[in-house]
mmCIF file of N, CA and C in Angstrom:
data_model
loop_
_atom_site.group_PDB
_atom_site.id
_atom_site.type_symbol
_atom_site.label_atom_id
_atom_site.label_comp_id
_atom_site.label_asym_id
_atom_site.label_seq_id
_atom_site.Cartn_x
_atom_site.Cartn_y
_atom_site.Cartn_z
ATOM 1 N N UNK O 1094 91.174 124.905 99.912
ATOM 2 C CA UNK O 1094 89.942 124.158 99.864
ATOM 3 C C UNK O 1094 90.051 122.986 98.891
ATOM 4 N N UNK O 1095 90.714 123.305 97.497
ATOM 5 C CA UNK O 1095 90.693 122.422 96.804
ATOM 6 C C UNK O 1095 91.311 120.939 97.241
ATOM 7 N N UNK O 1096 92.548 121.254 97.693
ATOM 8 C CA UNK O 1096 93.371 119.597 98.466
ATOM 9 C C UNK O 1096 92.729 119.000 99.327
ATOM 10 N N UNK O 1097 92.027 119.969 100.126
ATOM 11 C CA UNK O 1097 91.167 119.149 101.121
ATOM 12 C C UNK O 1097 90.127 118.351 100.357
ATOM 13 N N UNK O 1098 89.469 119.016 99.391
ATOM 14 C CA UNK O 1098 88.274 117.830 98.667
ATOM 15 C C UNK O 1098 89.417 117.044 98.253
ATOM 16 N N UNK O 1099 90.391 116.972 97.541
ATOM 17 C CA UNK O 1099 90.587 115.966 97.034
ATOM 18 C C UNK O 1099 91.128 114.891 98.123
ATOM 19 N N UNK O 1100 91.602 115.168 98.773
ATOM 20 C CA UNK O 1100 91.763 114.456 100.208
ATOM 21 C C UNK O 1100 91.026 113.707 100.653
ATOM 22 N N UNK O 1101 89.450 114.349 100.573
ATOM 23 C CA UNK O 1101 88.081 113.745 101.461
ATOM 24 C C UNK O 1101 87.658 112.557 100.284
ATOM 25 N N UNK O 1102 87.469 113.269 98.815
ATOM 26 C CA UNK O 1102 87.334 112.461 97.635
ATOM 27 C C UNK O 1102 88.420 111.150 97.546
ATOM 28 N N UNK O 1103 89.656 111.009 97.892
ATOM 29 C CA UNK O 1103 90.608 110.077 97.812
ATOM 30 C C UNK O 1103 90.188 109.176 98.791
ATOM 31 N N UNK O 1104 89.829 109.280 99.818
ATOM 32 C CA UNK O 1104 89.719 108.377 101.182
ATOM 33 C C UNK O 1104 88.406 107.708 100.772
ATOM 34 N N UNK O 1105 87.589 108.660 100.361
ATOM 35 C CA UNK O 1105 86.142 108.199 100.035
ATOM 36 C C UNK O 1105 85.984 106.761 99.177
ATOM 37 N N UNK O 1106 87.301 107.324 98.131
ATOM 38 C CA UNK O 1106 87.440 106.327 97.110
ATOM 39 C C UNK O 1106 87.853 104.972 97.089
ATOM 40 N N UNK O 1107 88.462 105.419 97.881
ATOM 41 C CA UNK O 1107 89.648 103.893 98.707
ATOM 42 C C UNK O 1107 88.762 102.948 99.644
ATOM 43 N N UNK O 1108 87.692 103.614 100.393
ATOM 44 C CA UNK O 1108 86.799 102.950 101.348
ATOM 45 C C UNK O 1108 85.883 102.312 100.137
ATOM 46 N N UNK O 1109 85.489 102.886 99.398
ATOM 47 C CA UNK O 1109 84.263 102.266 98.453
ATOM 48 C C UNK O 1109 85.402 101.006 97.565
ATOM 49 N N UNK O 1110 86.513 101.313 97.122
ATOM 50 C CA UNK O 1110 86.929 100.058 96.544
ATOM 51 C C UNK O 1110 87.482 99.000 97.338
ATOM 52 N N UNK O 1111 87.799 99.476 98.275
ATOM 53 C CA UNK O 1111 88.232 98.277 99.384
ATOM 54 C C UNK O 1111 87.510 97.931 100.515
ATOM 55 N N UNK O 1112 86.872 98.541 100.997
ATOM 56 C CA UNK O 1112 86.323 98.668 102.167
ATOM 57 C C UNK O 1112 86.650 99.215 103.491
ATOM 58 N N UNK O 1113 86.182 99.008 104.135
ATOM 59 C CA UNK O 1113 86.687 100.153 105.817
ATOM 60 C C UNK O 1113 87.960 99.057 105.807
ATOM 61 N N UNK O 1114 87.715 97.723 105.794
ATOM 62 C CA UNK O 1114 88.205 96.669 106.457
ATOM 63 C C UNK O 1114 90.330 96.775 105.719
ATOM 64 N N UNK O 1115 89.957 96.567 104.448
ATOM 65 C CA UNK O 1115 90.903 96.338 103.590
ATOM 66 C C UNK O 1115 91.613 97.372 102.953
ATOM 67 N N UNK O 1116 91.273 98.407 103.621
ATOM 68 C CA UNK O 1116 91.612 100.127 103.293
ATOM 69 C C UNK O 1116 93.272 100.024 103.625
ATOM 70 N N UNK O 1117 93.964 100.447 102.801
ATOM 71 C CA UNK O 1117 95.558 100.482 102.684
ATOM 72 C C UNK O 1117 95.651 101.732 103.685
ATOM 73 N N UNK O 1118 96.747 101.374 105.420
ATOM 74 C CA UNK O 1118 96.742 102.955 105.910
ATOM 75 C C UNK O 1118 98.049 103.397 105.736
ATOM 76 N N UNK O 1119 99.368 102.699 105.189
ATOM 77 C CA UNK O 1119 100.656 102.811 104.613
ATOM 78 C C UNK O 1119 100.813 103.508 103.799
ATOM 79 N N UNK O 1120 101.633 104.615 104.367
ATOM 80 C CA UNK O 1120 101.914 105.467 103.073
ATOM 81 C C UNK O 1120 103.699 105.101 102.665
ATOM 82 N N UNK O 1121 103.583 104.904 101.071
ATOM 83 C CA UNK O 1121 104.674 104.512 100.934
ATOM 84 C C UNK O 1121 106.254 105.500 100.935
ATOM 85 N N UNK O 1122 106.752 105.255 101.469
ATOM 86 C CA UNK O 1122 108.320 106.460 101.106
ATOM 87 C C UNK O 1122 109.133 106.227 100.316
ATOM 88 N N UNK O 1123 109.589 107.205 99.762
ATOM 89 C CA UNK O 1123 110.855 107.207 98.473
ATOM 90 C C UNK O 1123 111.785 107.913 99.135
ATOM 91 N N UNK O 1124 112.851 107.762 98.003
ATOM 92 C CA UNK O 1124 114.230 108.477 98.169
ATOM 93 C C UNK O 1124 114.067 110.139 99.005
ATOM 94 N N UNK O 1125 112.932 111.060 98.164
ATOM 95 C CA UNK O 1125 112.774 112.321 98.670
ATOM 96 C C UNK O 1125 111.977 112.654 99.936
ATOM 97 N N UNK O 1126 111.562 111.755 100.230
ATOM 98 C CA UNK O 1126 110.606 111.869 101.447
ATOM 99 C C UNK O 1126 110.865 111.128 102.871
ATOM 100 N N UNK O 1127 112.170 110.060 102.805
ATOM 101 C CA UNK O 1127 112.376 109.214 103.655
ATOM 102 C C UNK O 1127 112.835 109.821 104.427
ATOM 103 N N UNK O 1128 113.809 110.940 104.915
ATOM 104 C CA UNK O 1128 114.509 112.022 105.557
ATOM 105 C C UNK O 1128 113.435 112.648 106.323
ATOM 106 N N UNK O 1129 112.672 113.387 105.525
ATOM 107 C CA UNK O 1129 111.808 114.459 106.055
ATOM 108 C C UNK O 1129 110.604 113.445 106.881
ATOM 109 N N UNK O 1130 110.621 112.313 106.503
ATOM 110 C CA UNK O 1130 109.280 111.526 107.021
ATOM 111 C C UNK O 1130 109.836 110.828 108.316
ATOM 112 N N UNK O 1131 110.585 110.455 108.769
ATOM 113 C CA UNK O 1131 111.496 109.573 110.272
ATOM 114 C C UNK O 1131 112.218 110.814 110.910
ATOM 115 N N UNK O 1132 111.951 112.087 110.259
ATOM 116 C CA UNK O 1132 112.535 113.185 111.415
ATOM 117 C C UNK O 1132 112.059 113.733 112.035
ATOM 118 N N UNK O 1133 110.818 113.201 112.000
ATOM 119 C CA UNK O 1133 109.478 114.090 112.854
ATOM 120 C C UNK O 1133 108.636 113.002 113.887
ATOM 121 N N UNK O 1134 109.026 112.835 114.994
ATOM 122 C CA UNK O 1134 108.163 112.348 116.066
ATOM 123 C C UNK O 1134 108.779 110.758 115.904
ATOM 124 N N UNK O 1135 108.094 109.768 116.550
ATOM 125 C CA UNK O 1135 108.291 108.564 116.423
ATOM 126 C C UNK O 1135 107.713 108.003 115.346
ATOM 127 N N UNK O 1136 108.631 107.026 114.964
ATOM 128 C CA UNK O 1136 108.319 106.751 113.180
ATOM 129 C C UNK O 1136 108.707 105.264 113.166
ATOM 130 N N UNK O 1137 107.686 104.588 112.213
ATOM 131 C CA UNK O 1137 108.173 103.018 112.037
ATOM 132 C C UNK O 1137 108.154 102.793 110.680
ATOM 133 N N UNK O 1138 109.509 102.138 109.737
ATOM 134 C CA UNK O 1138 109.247 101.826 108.633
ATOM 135 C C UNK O 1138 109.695 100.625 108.650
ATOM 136 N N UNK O 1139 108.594 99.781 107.535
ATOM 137 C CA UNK O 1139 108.811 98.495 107.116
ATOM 138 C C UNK O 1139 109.739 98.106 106.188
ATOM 139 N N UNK O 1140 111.288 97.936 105.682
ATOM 140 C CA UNK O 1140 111.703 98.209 104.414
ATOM 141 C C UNK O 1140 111.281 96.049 104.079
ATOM 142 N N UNK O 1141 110.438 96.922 102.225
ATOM 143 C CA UNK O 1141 110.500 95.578 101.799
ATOM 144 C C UNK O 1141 110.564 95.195 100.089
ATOM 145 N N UNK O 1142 110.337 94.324 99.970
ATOM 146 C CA UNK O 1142 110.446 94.264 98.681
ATOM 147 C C UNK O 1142 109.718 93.485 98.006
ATOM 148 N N UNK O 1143 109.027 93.501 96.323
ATOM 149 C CA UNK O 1143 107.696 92.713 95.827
ATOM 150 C C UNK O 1143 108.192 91.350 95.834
ATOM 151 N N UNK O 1144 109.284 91.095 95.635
ATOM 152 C CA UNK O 1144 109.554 89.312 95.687
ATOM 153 C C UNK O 1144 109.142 88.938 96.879
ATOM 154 N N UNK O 1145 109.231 89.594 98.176
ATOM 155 C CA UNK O 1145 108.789 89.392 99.261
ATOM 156 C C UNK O 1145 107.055 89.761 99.929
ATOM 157 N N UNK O 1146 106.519 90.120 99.109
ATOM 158 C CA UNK O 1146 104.680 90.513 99.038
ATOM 159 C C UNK O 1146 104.459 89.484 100.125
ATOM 160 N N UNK O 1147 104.541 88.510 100.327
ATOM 161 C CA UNK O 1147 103.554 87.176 100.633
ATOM 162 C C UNK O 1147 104.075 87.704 102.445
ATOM 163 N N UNK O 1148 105.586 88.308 102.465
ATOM 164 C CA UNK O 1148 105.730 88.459 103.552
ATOM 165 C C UNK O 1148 105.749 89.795 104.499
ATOM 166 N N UNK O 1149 105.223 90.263 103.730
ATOM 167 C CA UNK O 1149 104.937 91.953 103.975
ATOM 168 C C UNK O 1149 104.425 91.809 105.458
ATOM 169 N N UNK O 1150 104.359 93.124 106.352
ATOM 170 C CA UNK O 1150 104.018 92.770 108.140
ATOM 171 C C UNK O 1150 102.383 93.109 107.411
ATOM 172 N N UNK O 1151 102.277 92.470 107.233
ATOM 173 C CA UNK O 1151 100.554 93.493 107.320
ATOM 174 C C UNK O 1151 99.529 93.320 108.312
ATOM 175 N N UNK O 1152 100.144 93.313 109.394
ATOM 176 C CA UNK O 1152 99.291 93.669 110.738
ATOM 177 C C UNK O 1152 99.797 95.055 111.255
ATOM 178 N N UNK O 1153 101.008 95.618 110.777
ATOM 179 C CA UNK O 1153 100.820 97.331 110.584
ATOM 180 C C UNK O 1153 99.722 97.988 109.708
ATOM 181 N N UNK O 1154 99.046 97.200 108.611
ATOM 182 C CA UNK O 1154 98.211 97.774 108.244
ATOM 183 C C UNK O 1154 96.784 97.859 109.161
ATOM 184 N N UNK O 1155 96.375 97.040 109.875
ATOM 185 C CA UNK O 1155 95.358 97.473 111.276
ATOM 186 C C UNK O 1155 95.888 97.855 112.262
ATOM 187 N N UNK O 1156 97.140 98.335 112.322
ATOM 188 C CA UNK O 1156 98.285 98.728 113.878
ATOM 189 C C UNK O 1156 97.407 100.277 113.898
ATOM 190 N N UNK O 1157 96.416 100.813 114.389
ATOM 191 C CA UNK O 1157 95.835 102.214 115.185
ATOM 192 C C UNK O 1157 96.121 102.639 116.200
ATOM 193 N N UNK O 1158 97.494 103.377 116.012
ATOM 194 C CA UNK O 1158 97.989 104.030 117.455
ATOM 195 C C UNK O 1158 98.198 105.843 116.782
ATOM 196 N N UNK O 1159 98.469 106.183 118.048
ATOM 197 C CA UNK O 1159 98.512 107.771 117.421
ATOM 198 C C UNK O 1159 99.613 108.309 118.043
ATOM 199 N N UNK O 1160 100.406 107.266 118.369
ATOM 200 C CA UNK O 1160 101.700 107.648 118.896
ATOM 201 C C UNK O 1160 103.431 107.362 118.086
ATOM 202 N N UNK O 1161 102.563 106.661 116.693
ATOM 203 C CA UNK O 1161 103.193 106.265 115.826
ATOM 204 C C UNK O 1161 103.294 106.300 114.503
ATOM 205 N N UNK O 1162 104.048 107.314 113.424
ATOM 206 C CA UNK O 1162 103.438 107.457 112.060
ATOM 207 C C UNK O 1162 103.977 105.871 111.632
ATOM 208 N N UNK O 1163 103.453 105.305 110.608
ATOM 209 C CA UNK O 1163 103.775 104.003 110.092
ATOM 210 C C UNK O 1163 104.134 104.176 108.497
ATOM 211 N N UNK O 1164 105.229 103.901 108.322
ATOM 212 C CA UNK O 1164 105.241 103.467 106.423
ATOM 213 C C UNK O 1164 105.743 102.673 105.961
ATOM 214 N N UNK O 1165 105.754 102.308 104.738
ATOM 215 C CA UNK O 1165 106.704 101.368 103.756
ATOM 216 C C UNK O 1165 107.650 101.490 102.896
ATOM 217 N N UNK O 1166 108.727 101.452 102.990
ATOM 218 C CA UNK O 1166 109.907 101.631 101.824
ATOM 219 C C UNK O 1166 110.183 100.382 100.950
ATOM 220 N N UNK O 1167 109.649 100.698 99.509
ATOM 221 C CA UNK O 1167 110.324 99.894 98.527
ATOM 222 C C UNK O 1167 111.980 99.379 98.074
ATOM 223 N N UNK O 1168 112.303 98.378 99.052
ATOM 224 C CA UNK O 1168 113.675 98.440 98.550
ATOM 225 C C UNK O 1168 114.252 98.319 97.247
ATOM 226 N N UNK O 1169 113.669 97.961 96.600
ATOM 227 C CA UNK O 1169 113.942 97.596 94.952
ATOM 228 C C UNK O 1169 114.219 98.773 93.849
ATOM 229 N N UNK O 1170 113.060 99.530 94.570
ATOM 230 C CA UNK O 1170 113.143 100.831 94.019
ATOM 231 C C UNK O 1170 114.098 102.157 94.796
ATOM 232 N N UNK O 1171 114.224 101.729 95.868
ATOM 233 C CA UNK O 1171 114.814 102.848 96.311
ATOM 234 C C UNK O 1171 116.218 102.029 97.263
ATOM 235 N N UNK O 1172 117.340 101.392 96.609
ATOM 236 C CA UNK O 1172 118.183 100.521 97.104
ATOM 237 C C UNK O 1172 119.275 101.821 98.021
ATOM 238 N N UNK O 1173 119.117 102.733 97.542
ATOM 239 C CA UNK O 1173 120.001 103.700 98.074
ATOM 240 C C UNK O 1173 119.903 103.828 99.909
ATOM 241 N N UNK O 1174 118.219 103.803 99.726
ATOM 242 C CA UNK O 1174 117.662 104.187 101.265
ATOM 243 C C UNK O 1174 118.059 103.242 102.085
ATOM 244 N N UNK O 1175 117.932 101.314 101.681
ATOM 245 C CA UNK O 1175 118.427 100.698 101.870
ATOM 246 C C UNK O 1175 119.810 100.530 102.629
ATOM 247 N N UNK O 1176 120.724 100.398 101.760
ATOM 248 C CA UNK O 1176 121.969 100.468 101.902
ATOM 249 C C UNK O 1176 122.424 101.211 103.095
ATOM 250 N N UNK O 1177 121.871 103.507 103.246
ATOM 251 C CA UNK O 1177 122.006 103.979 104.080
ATOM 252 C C UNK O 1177 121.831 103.679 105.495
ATOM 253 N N UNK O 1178 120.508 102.982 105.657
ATOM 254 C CA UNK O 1178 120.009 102.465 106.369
ATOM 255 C C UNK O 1178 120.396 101.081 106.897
ATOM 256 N N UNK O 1179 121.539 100.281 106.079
ATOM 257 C CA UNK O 1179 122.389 98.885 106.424
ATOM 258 C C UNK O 1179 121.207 98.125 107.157
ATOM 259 N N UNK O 1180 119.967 98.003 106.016
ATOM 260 C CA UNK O 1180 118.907 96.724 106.172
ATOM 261 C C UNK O 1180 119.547 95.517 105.011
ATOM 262 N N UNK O 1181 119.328 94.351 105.432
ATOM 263 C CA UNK O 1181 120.014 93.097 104.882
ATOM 264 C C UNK O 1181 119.197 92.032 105.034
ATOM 265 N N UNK O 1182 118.266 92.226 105.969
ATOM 266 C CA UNK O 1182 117.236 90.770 105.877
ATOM 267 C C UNK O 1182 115.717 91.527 105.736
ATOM 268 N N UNK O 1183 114.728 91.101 105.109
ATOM 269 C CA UNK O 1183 113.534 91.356 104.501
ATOM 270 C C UNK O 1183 112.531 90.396 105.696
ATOM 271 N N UNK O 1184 111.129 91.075 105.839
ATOM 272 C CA UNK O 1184 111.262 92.194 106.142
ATOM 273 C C UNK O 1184 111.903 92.954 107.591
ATOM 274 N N UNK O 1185 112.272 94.099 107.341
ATOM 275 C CA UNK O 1185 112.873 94.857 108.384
ATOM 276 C C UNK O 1185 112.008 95.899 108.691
ATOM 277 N N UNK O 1186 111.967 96.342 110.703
ATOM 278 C CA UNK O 1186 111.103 97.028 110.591
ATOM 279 C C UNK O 1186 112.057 97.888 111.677
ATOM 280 N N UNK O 1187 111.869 99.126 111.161
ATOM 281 C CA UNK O 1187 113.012 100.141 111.763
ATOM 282 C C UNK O 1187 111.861 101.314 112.917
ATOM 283 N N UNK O 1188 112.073 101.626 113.881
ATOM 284 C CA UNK O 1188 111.458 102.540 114.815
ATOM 285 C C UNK O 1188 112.753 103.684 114.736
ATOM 286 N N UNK O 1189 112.569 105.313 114.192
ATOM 287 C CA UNK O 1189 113.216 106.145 113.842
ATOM 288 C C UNK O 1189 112.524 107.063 115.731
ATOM 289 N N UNK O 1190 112.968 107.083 116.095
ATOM 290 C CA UNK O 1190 112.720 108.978 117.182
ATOM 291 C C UNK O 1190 113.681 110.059 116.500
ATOM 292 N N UNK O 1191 112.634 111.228 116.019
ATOM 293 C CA UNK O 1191 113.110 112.440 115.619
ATOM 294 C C UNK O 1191 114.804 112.112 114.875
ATOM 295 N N UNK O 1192 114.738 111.359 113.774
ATOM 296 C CA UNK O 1192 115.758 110.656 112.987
ATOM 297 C C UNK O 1192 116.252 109.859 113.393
ATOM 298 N N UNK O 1193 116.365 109.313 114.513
ATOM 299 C CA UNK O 1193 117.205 108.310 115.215
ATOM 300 C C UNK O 1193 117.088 107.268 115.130
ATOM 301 N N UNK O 1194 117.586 105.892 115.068
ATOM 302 C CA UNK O 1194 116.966 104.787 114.872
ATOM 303 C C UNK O 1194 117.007 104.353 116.229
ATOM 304 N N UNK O 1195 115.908 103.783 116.981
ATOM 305 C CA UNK O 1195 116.063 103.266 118.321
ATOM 306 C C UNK O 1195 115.705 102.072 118.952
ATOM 307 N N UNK O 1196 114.957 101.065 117.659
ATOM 308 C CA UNK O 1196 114.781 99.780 117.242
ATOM 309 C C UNK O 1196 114.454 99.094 115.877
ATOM 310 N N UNK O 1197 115.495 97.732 115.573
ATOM 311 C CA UNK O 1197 114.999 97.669 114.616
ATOM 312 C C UNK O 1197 114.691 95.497 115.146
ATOM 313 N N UNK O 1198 114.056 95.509 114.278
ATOM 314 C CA UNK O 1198 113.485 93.922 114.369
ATOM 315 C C UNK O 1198 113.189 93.831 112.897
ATOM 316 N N UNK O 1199 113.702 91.955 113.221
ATOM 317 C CA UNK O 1199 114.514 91.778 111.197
ATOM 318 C C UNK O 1199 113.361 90.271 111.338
ATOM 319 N N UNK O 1200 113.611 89.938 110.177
ATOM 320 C CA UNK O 1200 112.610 88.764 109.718
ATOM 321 C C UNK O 1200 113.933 87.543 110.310
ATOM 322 N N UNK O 1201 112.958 86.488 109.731
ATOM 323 C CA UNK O 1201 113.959 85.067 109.841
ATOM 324 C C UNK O 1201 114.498 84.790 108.692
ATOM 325 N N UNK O 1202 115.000 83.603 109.024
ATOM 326 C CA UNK O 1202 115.801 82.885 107.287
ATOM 327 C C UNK O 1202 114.825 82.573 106.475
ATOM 328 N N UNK O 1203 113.302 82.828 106.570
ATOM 329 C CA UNK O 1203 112.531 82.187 105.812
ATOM 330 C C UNK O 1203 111.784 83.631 105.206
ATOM 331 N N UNK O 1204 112.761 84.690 105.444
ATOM 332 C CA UNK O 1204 112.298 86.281 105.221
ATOM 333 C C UNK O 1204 110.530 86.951 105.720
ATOM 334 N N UNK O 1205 110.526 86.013 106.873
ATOM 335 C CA UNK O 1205 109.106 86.606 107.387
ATOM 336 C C UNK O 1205 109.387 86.836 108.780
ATOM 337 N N UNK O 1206 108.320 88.178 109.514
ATOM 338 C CA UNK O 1206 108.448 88.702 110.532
ATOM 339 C C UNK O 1206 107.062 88.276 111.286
ATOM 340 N N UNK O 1207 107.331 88.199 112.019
ATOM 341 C CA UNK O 1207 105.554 87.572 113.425
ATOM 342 C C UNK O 1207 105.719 88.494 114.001
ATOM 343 N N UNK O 1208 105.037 89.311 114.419
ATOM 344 C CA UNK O 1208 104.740 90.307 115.300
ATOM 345 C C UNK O 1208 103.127 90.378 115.674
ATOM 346 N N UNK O 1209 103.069 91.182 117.038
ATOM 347 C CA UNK O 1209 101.617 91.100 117.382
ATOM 348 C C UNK O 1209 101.621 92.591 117.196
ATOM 349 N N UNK O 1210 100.119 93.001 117.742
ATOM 350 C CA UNK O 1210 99.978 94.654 117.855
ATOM 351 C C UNK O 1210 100.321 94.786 118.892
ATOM 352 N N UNK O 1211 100.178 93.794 120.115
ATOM 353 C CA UNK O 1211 100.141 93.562 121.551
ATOM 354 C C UNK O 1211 102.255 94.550 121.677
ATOM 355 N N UNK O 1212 102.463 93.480 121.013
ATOM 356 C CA UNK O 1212 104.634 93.156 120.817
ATOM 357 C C UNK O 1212 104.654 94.768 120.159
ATOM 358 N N UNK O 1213 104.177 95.285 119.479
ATOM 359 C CA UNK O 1213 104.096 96.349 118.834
ATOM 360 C C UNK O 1213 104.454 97.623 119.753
ATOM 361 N N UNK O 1214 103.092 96.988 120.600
ATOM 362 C CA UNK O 1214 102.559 98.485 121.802
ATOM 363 C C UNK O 1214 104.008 98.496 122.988
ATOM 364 N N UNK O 1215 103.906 97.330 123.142
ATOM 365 C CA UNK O 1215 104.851 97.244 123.833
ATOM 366 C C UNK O 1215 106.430 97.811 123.767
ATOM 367 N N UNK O 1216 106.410 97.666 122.876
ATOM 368 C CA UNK O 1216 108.016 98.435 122.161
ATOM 369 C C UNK O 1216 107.814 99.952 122.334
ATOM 370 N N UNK O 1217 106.348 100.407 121.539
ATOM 371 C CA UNK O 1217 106.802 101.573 121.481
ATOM 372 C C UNK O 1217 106.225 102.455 122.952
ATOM 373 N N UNK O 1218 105.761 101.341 123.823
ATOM 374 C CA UNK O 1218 105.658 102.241 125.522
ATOM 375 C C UNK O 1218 107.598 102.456 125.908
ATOM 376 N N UNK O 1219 108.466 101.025 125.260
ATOM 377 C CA UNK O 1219 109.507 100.934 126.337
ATOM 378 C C UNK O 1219 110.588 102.400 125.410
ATOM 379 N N UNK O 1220 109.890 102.511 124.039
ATOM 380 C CA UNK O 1220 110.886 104.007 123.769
ATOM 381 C C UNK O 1220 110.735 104.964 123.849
ATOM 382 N N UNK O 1221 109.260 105.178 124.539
ATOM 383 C CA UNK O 1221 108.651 106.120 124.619
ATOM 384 C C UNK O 1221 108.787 106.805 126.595
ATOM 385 N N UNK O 1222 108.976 105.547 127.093
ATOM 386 C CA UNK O 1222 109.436 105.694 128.601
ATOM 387 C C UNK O 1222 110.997 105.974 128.894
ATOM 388 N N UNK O 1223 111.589 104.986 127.807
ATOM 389 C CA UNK O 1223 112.685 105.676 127.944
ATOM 390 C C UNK O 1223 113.069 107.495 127.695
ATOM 391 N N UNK O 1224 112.473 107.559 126.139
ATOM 392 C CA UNK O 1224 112.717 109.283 125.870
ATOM 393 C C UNK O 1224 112.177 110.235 127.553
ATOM 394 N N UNK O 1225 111.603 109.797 128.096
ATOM 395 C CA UNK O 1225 111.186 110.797 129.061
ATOM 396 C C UNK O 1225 111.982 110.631 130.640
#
């Protein structure tokens, strides 16, 4: 009972300081959680880094699908995950199936990525048609 209030209390909190609108839905991954988090179902991570803020995707942050968990990896902090992962241009956005990597789409020379939700959906119907 207790995690769940704090659960309901955390969300509560986040809506009142940000709003419905500006509500962060990214949960971020580290070293211990990046494994266990892209091995379960279809998974998209953004790897990025704070020198790069201005170019963060943040139209994954309104991306509402339920066919897709979404997160963010700090490369700065976690260069290891990086490296494993042989990301090299910022930002990078990796689509994992049940650990697998099965798309990734990289920024330009100017380290920014354009994507729609539209380009989004679309990707993840063509890996999702493929798996079946």
């Amino acid at each position: 009972w207790e995690p769940l209030m704090k659960k309901l209390l955390l969300i509560l909190l986040t809506t009142i300081l940000f709003g419905q609108e500006d509500a962060p839905t990214l949960r971020e991954l580290n070293a211990d959680n990046f494994n266990r988090a892209t091995s379960r179902g279809l998974v998209l991570v953004e790897f990025w880094a704070p020198w790069n803020e201005a170019n963060k995707v943040t139209i994954l942050d309104k991306w509402d699908t339920f066919d897709v968990k979404s997160y963010r990896l700090n490369i700065e902090l976690f260069p290891e995950v990086q490296s494993n992962n042989n990301v090299v241009i910022l930002p990078t956005l990796i689509f994992y199936d049940d650990g697998e990597e099965v798309k990734r789409i990289q920024g330009d020379m100017s380290f920014s990525l354009k994507i729609t939700i539209d380009e989004l959906e679309e990707i993840v119907e063509e890996i999702l048609s493929n798996k079946f």
